[in-house]
CSV table of N, CA and C in Angstrom, one decimal:
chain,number,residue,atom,x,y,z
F,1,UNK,N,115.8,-23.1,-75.5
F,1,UNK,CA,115.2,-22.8,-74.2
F,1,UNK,C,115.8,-23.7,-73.1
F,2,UNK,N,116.5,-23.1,-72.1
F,2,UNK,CA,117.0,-23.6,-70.6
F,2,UNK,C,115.9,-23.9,-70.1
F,3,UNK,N,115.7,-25.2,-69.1
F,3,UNK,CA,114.9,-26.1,-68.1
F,3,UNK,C,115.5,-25.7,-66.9
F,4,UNK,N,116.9,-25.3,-66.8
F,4,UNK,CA,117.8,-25.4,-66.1
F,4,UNK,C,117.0,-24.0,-65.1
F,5,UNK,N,117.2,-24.1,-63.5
F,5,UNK,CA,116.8,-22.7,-63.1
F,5,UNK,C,118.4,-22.3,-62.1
F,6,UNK,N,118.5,-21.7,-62.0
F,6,UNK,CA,120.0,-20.7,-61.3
F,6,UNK,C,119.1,-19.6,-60.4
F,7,UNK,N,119.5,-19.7,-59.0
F,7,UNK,CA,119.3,-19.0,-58.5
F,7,UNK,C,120.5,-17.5,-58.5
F,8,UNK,N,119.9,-16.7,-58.1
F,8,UNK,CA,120.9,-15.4,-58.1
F,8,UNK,C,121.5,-15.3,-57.3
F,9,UNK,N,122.6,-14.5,-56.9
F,9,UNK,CA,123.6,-14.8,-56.5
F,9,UNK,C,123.2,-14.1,-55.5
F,10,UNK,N,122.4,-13.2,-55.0
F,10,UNK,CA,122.0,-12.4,-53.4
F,10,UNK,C,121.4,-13.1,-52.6
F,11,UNK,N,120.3,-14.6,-53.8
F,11,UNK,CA,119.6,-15.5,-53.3
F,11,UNK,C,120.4,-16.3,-52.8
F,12,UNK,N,121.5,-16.8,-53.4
F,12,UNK,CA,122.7,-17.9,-53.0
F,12,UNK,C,123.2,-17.5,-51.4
F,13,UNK,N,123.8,-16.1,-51.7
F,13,UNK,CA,124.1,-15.6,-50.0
F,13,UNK,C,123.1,-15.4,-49.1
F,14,UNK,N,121.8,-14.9,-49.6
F,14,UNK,CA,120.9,-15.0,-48.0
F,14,UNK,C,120.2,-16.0,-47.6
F,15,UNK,N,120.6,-17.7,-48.5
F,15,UNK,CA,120.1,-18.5,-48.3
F,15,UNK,C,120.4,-18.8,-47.2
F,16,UNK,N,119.6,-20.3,-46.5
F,16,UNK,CA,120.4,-20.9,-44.7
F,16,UNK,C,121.4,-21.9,-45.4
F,17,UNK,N,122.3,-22.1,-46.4
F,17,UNK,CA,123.1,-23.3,-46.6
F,17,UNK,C,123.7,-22.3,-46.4
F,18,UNK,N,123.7,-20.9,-47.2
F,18,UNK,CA,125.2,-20.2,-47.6
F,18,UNK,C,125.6,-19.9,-46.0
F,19,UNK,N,124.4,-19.4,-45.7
F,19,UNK,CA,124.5,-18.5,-44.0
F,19,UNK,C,125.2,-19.8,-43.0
F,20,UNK,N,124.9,-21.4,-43.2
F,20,UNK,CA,125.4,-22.4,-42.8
F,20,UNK,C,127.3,-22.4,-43.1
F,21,UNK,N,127.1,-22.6,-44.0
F,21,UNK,CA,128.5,-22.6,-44.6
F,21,UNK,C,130.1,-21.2,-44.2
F,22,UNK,N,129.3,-20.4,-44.6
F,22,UNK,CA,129.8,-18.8,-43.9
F,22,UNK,C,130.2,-19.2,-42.7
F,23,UNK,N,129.2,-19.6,-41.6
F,23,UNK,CA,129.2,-19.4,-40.1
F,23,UNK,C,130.6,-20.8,-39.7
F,24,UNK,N,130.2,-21.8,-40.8
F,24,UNK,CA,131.6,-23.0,-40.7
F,24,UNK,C,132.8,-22.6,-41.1
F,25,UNK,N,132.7,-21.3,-42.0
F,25,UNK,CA,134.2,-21.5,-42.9
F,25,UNK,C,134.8,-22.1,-43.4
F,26,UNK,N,133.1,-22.9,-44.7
F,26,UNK,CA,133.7,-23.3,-45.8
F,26,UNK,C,133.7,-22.7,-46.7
F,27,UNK,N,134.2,-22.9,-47.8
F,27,UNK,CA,133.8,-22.2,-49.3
F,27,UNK,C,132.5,-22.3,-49.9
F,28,UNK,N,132.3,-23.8,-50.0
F,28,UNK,CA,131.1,-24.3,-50.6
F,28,UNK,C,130.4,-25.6,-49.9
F,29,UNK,N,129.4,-26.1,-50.7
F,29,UNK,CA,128.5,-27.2,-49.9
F,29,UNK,C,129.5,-28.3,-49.9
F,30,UNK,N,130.4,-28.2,-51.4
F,30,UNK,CA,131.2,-29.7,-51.6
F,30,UNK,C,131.9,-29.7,-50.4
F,31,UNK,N,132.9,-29.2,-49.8
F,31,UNK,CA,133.2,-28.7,-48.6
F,31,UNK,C,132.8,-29.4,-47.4
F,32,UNK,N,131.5,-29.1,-47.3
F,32,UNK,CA,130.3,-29.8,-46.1
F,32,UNK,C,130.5,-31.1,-46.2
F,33,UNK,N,130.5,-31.6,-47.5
F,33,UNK,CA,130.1,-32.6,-48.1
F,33,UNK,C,130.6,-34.0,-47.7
F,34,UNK,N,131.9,-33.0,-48.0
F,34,UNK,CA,133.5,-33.8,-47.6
F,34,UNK,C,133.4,-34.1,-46.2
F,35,UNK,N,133.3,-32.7,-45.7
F,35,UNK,CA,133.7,-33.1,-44.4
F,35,UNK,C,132.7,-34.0,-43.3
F,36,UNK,N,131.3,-33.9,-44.3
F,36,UNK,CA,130.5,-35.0,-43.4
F,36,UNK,C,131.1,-36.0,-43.4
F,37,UNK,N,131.1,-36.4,-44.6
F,37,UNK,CA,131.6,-38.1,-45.3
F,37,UNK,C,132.7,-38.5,-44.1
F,38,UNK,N,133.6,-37.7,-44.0
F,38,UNK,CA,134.9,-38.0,-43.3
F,38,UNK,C,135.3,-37.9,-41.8
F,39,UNK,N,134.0,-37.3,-41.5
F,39,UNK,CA,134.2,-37.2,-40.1
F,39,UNK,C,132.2,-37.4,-39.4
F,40,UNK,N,132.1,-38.3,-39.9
F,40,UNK,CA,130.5,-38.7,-39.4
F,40,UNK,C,130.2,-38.4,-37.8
F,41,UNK,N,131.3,-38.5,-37.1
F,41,UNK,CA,130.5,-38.4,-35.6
F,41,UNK,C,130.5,-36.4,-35.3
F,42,UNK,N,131.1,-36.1,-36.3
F,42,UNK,CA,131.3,-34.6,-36.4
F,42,UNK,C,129.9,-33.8,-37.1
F,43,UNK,N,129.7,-34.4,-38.0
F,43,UNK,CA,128.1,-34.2,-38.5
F,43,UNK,C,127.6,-34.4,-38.0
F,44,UNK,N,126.7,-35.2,-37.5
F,44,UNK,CA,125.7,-35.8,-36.8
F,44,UNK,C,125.3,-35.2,-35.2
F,45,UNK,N,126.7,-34.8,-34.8
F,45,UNK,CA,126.6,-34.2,-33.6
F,45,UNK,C,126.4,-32.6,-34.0
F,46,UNK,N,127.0,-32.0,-35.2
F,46,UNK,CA,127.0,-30.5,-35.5
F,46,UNK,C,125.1,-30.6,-35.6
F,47,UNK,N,124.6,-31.5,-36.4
F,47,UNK,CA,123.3,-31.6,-37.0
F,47,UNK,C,122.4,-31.0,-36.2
F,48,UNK,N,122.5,-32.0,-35.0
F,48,UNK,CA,121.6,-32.2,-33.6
F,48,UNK,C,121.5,-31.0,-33.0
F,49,UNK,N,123.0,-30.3,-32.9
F,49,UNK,CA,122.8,-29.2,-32.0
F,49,UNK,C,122.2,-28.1,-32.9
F,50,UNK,N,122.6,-28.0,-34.3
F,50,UNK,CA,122.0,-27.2,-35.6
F,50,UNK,C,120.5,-27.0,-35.5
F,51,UNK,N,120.0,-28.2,-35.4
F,51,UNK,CA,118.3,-28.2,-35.5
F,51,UNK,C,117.7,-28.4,-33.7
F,52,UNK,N,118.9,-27.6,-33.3
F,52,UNK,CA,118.2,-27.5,-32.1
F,52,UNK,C,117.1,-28.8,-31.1
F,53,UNK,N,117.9,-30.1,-31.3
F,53,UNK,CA,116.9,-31.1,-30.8
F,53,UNK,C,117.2,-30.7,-29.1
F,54,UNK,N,115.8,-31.4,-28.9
F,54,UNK,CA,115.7,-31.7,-27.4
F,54,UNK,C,115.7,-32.9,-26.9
F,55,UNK,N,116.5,-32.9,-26.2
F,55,UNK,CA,116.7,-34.5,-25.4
F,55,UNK,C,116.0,-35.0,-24.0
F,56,UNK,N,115.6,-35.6,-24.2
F,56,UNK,CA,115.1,-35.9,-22.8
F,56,UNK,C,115.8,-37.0,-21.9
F,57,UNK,N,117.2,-37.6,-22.1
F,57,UNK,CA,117.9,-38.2,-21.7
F,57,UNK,C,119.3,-37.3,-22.8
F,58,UNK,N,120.3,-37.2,-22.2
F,58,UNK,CA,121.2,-36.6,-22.9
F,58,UNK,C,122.1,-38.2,-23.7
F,59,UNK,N,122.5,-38.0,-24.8
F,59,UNK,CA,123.2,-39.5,-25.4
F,59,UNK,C,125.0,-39.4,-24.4
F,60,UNK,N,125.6,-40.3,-24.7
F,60,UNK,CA,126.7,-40.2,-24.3
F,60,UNK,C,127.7,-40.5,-25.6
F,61,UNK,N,127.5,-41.0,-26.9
F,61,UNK,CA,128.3,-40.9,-27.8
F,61,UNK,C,127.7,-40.9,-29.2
F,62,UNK,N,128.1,-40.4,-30.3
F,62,UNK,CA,127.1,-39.6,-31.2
F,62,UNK,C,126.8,-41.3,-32.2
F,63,UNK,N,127.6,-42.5,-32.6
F,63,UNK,CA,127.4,-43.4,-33.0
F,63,UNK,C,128.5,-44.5,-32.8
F,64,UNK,N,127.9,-45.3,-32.3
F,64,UNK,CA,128.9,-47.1,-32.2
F,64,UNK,C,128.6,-48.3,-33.7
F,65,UNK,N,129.6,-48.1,-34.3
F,65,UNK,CA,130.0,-49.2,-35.1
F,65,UNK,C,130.2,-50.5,-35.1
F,66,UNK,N,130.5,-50.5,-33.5
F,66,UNK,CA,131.4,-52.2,-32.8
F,66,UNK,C,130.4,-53.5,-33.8
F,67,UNK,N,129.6,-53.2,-33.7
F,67,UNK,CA,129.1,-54.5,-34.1
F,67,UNK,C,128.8,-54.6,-35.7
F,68,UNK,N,129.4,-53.7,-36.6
F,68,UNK,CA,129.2,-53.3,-38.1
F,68,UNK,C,129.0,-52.5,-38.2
F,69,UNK,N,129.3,-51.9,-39.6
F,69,UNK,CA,128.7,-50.4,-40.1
F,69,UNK,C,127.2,-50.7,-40.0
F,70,UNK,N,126.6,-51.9,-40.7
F,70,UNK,CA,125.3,-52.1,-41.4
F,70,UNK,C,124.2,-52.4,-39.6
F,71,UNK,N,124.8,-52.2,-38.2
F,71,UNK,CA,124.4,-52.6,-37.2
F,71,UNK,C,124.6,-51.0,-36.8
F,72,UNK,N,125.3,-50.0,-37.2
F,72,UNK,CA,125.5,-48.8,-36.4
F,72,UNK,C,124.0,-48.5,-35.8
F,73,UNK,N,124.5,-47.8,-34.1
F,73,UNK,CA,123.7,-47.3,-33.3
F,73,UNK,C,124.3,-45.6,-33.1
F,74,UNK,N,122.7,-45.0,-33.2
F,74,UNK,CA,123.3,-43.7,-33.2
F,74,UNK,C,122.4,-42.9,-31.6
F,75,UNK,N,123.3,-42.1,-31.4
F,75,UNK,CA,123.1,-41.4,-30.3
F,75,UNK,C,123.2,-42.2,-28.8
F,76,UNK,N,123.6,-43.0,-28.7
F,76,UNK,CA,123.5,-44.1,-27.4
F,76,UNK,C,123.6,-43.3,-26.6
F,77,UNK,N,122.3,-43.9,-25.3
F,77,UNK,CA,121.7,-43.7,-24.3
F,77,UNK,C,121.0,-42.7,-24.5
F,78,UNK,N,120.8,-41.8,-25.3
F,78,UNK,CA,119.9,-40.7,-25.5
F,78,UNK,C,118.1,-41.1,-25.8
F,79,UNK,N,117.4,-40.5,-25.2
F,79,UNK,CA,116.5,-40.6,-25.5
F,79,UNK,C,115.7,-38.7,-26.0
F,80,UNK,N,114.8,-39.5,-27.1
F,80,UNK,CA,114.1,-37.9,-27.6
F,80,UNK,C,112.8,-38.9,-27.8
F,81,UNK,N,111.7,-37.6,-28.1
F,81,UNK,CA,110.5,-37.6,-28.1
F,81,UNK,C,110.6,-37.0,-29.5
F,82,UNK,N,110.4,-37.4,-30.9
F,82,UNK,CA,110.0,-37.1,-32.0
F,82,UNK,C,108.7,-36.4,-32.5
F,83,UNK,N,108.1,-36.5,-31.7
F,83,UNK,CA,106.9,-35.6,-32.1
F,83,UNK,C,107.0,-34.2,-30.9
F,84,UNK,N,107.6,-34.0,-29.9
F,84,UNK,CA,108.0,-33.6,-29.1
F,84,UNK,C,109.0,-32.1,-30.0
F,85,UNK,N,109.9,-33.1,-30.8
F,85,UNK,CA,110.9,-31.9,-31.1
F,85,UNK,C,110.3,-31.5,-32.7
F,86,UNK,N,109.2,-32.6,-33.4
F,86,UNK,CA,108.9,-31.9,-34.6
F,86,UNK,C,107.5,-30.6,-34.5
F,87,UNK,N,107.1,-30.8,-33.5
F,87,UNK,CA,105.6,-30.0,-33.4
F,87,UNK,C,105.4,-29.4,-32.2
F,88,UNK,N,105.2,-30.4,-30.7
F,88,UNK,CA,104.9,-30.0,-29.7
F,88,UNK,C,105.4,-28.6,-28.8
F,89,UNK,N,106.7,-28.8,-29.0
F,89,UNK,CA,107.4,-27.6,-28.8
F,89,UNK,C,107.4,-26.5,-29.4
F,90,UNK,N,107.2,-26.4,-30.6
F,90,UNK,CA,106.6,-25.1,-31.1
F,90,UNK,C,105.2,-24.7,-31.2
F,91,UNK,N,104.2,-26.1,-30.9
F,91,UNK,CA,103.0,-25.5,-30.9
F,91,UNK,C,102.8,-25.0,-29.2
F,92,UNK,N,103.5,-25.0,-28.5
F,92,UNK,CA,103.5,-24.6,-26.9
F,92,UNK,C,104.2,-23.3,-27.0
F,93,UNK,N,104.9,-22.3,-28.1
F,93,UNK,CA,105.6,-21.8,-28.3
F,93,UNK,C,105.8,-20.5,-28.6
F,94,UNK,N,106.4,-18.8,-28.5
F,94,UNK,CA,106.1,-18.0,-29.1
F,94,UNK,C,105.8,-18.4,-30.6
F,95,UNK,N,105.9,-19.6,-31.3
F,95,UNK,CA,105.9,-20.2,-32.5
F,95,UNK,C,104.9,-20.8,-33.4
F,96,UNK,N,103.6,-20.5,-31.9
F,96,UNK,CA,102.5,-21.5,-32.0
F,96,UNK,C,101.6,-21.3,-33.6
F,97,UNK,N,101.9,-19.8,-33.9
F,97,UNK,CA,101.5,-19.4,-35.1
F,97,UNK,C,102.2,-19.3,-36.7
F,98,UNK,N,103.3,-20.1,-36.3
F,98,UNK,CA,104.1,-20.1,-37.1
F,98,UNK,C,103.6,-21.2,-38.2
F,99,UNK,N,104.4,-21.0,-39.6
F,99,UNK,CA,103.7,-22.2,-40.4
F,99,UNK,C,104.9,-23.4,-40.6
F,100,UNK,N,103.6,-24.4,-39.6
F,100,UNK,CA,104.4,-25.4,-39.8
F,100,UNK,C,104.9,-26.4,-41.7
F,101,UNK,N,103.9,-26.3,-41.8
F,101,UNK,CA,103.9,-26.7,-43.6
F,101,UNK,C,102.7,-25.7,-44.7
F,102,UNK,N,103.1,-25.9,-45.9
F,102,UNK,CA,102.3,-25.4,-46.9
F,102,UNK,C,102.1,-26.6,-47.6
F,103,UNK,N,100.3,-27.0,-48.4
F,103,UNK,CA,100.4,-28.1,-49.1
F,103,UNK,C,99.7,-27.3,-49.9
F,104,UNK,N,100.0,-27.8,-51.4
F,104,UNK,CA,99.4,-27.3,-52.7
F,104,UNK,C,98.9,-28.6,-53.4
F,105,UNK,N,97.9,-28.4,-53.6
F,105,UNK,CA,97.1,-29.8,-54.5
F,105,UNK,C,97.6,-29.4,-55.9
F,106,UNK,N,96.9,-31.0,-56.7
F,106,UNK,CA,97.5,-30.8,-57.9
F,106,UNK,C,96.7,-29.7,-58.8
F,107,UNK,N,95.1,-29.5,-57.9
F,107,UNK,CA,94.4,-28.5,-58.9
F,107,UNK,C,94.6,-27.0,-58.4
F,108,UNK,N,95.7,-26.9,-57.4
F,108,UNK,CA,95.9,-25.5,-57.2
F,108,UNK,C,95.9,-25.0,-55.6
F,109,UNK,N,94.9,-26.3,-55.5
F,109,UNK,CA,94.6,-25.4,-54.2
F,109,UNK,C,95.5,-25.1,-53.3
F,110,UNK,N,95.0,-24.7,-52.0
F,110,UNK,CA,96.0,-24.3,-50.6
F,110,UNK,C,95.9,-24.5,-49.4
F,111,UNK,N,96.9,-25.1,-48.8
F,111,UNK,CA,96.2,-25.5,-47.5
F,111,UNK,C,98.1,-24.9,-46.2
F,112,UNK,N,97.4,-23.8,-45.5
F,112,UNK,CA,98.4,-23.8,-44.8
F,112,UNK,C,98.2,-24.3,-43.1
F,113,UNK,N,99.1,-25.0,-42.6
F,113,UNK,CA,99.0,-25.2,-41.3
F,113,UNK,C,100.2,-24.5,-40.6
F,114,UNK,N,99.6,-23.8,-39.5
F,114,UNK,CA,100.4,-23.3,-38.0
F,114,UNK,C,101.0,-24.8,-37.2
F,115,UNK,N,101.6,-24.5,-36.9
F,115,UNK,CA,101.9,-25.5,-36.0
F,115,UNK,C,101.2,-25.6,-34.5
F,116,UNK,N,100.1,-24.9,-34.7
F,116,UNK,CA,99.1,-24.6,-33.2
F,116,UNK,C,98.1,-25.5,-34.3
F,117,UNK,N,97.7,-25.3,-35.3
F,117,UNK,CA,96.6,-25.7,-35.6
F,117,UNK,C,96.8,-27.4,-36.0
F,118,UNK,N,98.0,-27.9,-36.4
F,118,UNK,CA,98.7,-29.0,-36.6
F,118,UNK,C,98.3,-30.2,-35.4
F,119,UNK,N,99.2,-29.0,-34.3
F,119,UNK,CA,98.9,-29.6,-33.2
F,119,UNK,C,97.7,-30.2,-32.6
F,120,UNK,N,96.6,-28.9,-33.0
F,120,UNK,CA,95.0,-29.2,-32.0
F,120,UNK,C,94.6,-30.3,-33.0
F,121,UNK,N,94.9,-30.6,-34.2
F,121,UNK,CA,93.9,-31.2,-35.3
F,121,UNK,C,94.4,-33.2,-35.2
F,122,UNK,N,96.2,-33.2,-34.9
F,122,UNK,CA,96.7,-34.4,-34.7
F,122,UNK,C,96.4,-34.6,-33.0
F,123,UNK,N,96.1,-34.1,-32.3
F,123,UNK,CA,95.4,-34.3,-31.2
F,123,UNK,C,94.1,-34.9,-31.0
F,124,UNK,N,93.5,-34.1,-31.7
F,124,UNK,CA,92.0,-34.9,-31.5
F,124,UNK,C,91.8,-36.1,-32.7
F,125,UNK,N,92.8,-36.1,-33.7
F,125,UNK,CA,93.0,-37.3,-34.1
F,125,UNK,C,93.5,-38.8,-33.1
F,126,UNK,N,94.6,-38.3,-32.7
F,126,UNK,CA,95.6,-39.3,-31.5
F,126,UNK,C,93.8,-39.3,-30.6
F,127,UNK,N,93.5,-38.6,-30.0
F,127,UNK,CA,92.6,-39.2,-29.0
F,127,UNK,C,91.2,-39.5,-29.6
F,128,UNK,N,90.8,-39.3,-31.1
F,128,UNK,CA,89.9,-40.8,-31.5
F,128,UNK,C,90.3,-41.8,-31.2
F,129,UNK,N,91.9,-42.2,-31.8
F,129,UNK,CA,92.5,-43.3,-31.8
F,129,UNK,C,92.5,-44.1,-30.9
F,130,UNK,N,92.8,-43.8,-29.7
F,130,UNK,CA,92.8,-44.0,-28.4
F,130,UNK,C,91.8,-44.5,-28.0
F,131,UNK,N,90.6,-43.4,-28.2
F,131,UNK,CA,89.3,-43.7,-28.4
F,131,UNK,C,88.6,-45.1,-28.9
F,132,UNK,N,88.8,-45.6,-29.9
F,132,UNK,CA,88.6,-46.9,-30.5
F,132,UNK,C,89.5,-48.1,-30.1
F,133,UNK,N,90.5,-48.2,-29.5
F,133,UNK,CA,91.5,-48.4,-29.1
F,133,UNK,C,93.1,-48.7,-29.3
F,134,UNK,N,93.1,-47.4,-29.8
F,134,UNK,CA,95.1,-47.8,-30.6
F,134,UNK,C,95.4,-47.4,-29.0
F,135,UNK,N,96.9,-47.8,-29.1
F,135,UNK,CA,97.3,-47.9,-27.7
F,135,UNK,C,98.9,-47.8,-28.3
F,136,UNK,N,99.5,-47.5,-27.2
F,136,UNK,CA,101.2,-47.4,-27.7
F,136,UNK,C,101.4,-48.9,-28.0
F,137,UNK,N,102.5,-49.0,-29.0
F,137,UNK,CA,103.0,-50.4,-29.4
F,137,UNK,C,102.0,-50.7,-30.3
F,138,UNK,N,100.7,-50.4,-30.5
F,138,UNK,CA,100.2,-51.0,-31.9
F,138,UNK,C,100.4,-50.6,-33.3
F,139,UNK,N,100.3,-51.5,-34.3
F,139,UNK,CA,100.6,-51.1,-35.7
F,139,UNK,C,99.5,-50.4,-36.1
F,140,UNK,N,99.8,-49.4,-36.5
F,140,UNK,CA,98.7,-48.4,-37.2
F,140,UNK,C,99.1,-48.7,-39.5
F,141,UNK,N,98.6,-49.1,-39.9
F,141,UNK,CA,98.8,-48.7,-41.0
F,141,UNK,C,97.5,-47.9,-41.9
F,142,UNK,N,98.2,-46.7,-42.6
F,142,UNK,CA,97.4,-46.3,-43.2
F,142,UNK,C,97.7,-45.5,-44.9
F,143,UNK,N,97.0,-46.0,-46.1
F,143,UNK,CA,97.4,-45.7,-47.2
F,143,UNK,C,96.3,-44.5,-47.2
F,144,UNK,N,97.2,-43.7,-47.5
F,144,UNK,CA,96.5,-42.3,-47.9
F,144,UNK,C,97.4,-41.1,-48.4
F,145,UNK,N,96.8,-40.5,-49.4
F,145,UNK,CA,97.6,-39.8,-50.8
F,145,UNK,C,98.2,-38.3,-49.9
F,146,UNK,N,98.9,-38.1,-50.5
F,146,UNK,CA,99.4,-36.9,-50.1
F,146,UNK,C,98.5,-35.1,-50.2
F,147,UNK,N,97.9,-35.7,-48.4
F,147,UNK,CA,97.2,-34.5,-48.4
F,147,UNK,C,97.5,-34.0,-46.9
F,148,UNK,N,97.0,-32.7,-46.5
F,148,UNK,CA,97.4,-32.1,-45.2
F,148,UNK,C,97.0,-33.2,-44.2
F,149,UNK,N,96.2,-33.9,-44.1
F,149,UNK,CA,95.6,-34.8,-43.5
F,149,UNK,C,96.5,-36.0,-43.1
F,150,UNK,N,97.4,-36.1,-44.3
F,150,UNK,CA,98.4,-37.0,-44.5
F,150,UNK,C,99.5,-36.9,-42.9
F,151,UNK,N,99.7,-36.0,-43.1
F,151,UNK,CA,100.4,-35.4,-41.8
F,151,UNK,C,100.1,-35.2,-40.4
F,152,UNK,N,98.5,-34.8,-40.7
F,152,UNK,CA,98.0,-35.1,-39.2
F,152,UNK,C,97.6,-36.5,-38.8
F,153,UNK,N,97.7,-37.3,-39.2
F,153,UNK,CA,97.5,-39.0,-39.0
F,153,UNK,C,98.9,-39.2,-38.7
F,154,UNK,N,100.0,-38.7,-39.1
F,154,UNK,CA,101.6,-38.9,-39.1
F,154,UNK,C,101.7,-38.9,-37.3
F,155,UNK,N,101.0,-37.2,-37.4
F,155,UNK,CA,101.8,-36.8,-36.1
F,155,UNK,C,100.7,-37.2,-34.7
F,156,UNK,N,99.5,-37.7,-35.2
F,156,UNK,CA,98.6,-38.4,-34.8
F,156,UNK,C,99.3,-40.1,-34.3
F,157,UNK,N,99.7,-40.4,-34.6
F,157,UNK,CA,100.5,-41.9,-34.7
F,157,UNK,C,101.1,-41.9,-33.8
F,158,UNK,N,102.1,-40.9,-34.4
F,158,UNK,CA,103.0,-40.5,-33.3
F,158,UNK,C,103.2,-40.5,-31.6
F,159,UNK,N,102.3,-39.6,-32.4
F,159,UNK,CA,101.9,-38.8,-30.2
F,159,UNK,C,101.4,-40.5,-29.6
F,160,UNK,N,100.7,-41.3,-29.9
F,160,UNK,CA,100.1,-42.3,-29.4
F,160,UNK,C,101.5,-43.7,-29.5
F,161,UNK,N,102.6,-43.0,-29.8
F,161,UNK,CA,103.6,-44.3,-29.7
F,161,UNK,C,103.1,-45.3,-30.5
């Protein structure tokens, strides 16, 4: 008996890597792979525009090394809003009903969030917080297992800097 699973080969082509790959004019991912590795400010800038971010300050160069690889700065001068480009924008969006995540517990269950509902739920989280007094710049830590909840504290954090 095989563990091993193989997708089919119609699945391979209507996937988004193949449909990625196709649209680059590579053969394969190794391909991608390579050519990340070897041309980093080529990735990273393909990436950005790929996943469609929004900038709220446009960068002027995709990464500076000057001061070491292990010091690299990426996107200089650019500024973005992270919770902005992972949620807010689509929960403002023809998209607002779209699903932002699926979570399955270990006993089965199911929990889906819209990215409208994501939004209203880390909202009124972010303004408890506020509420009691988190404030931008403070350390929030919190251990908690992987539940939908998990996420709305994430993007709850977030929004509050």
């Amino acid at each position: 008996m095989s563990y091993i699973w193989y997708p089919s080969r119609e699945m391979v082509e209507e996937s988004n890597v193949q449909q990625l790959l196709n649209r680059l004019k590579m053969r394969d991912y190794r391909d991608f792979i390579k050519r990340s590795v070897e041309d980093i400010g080529w990735f990273w800038s393909f990436i950005e525009k790929e996943l469609n971010v929004e900038w709220f300050k446009p960068y002027s160069k995709v990464y500076d090394t000057s001061r070491g690889v292990e010091w690299t700065e990426w996107y200089i001068g650019g500024e973005i809003n992270v919770v902005h480009n992972i949620l807010d924008r689509h929960a403002s969006s023809k998209n607002r009903n779209n699903l932002a995540f699926t979570w399955v517990g270990e006993d089965g269950s199911v929990s889906h969030y819209t990215y409208l509902r994501l939004f209203r739920e880390s909202n009124r989280l972010a303004n408890f917080l506020k509420g009691i007094g988190v404030s931008k710049g403070d350390v929030v830590a919190a251990y908690l297992p992987m539940l939908p909840e998990t996420i709305v504290t994430l993007m709850a954090t977030l929004k509050i800097g």
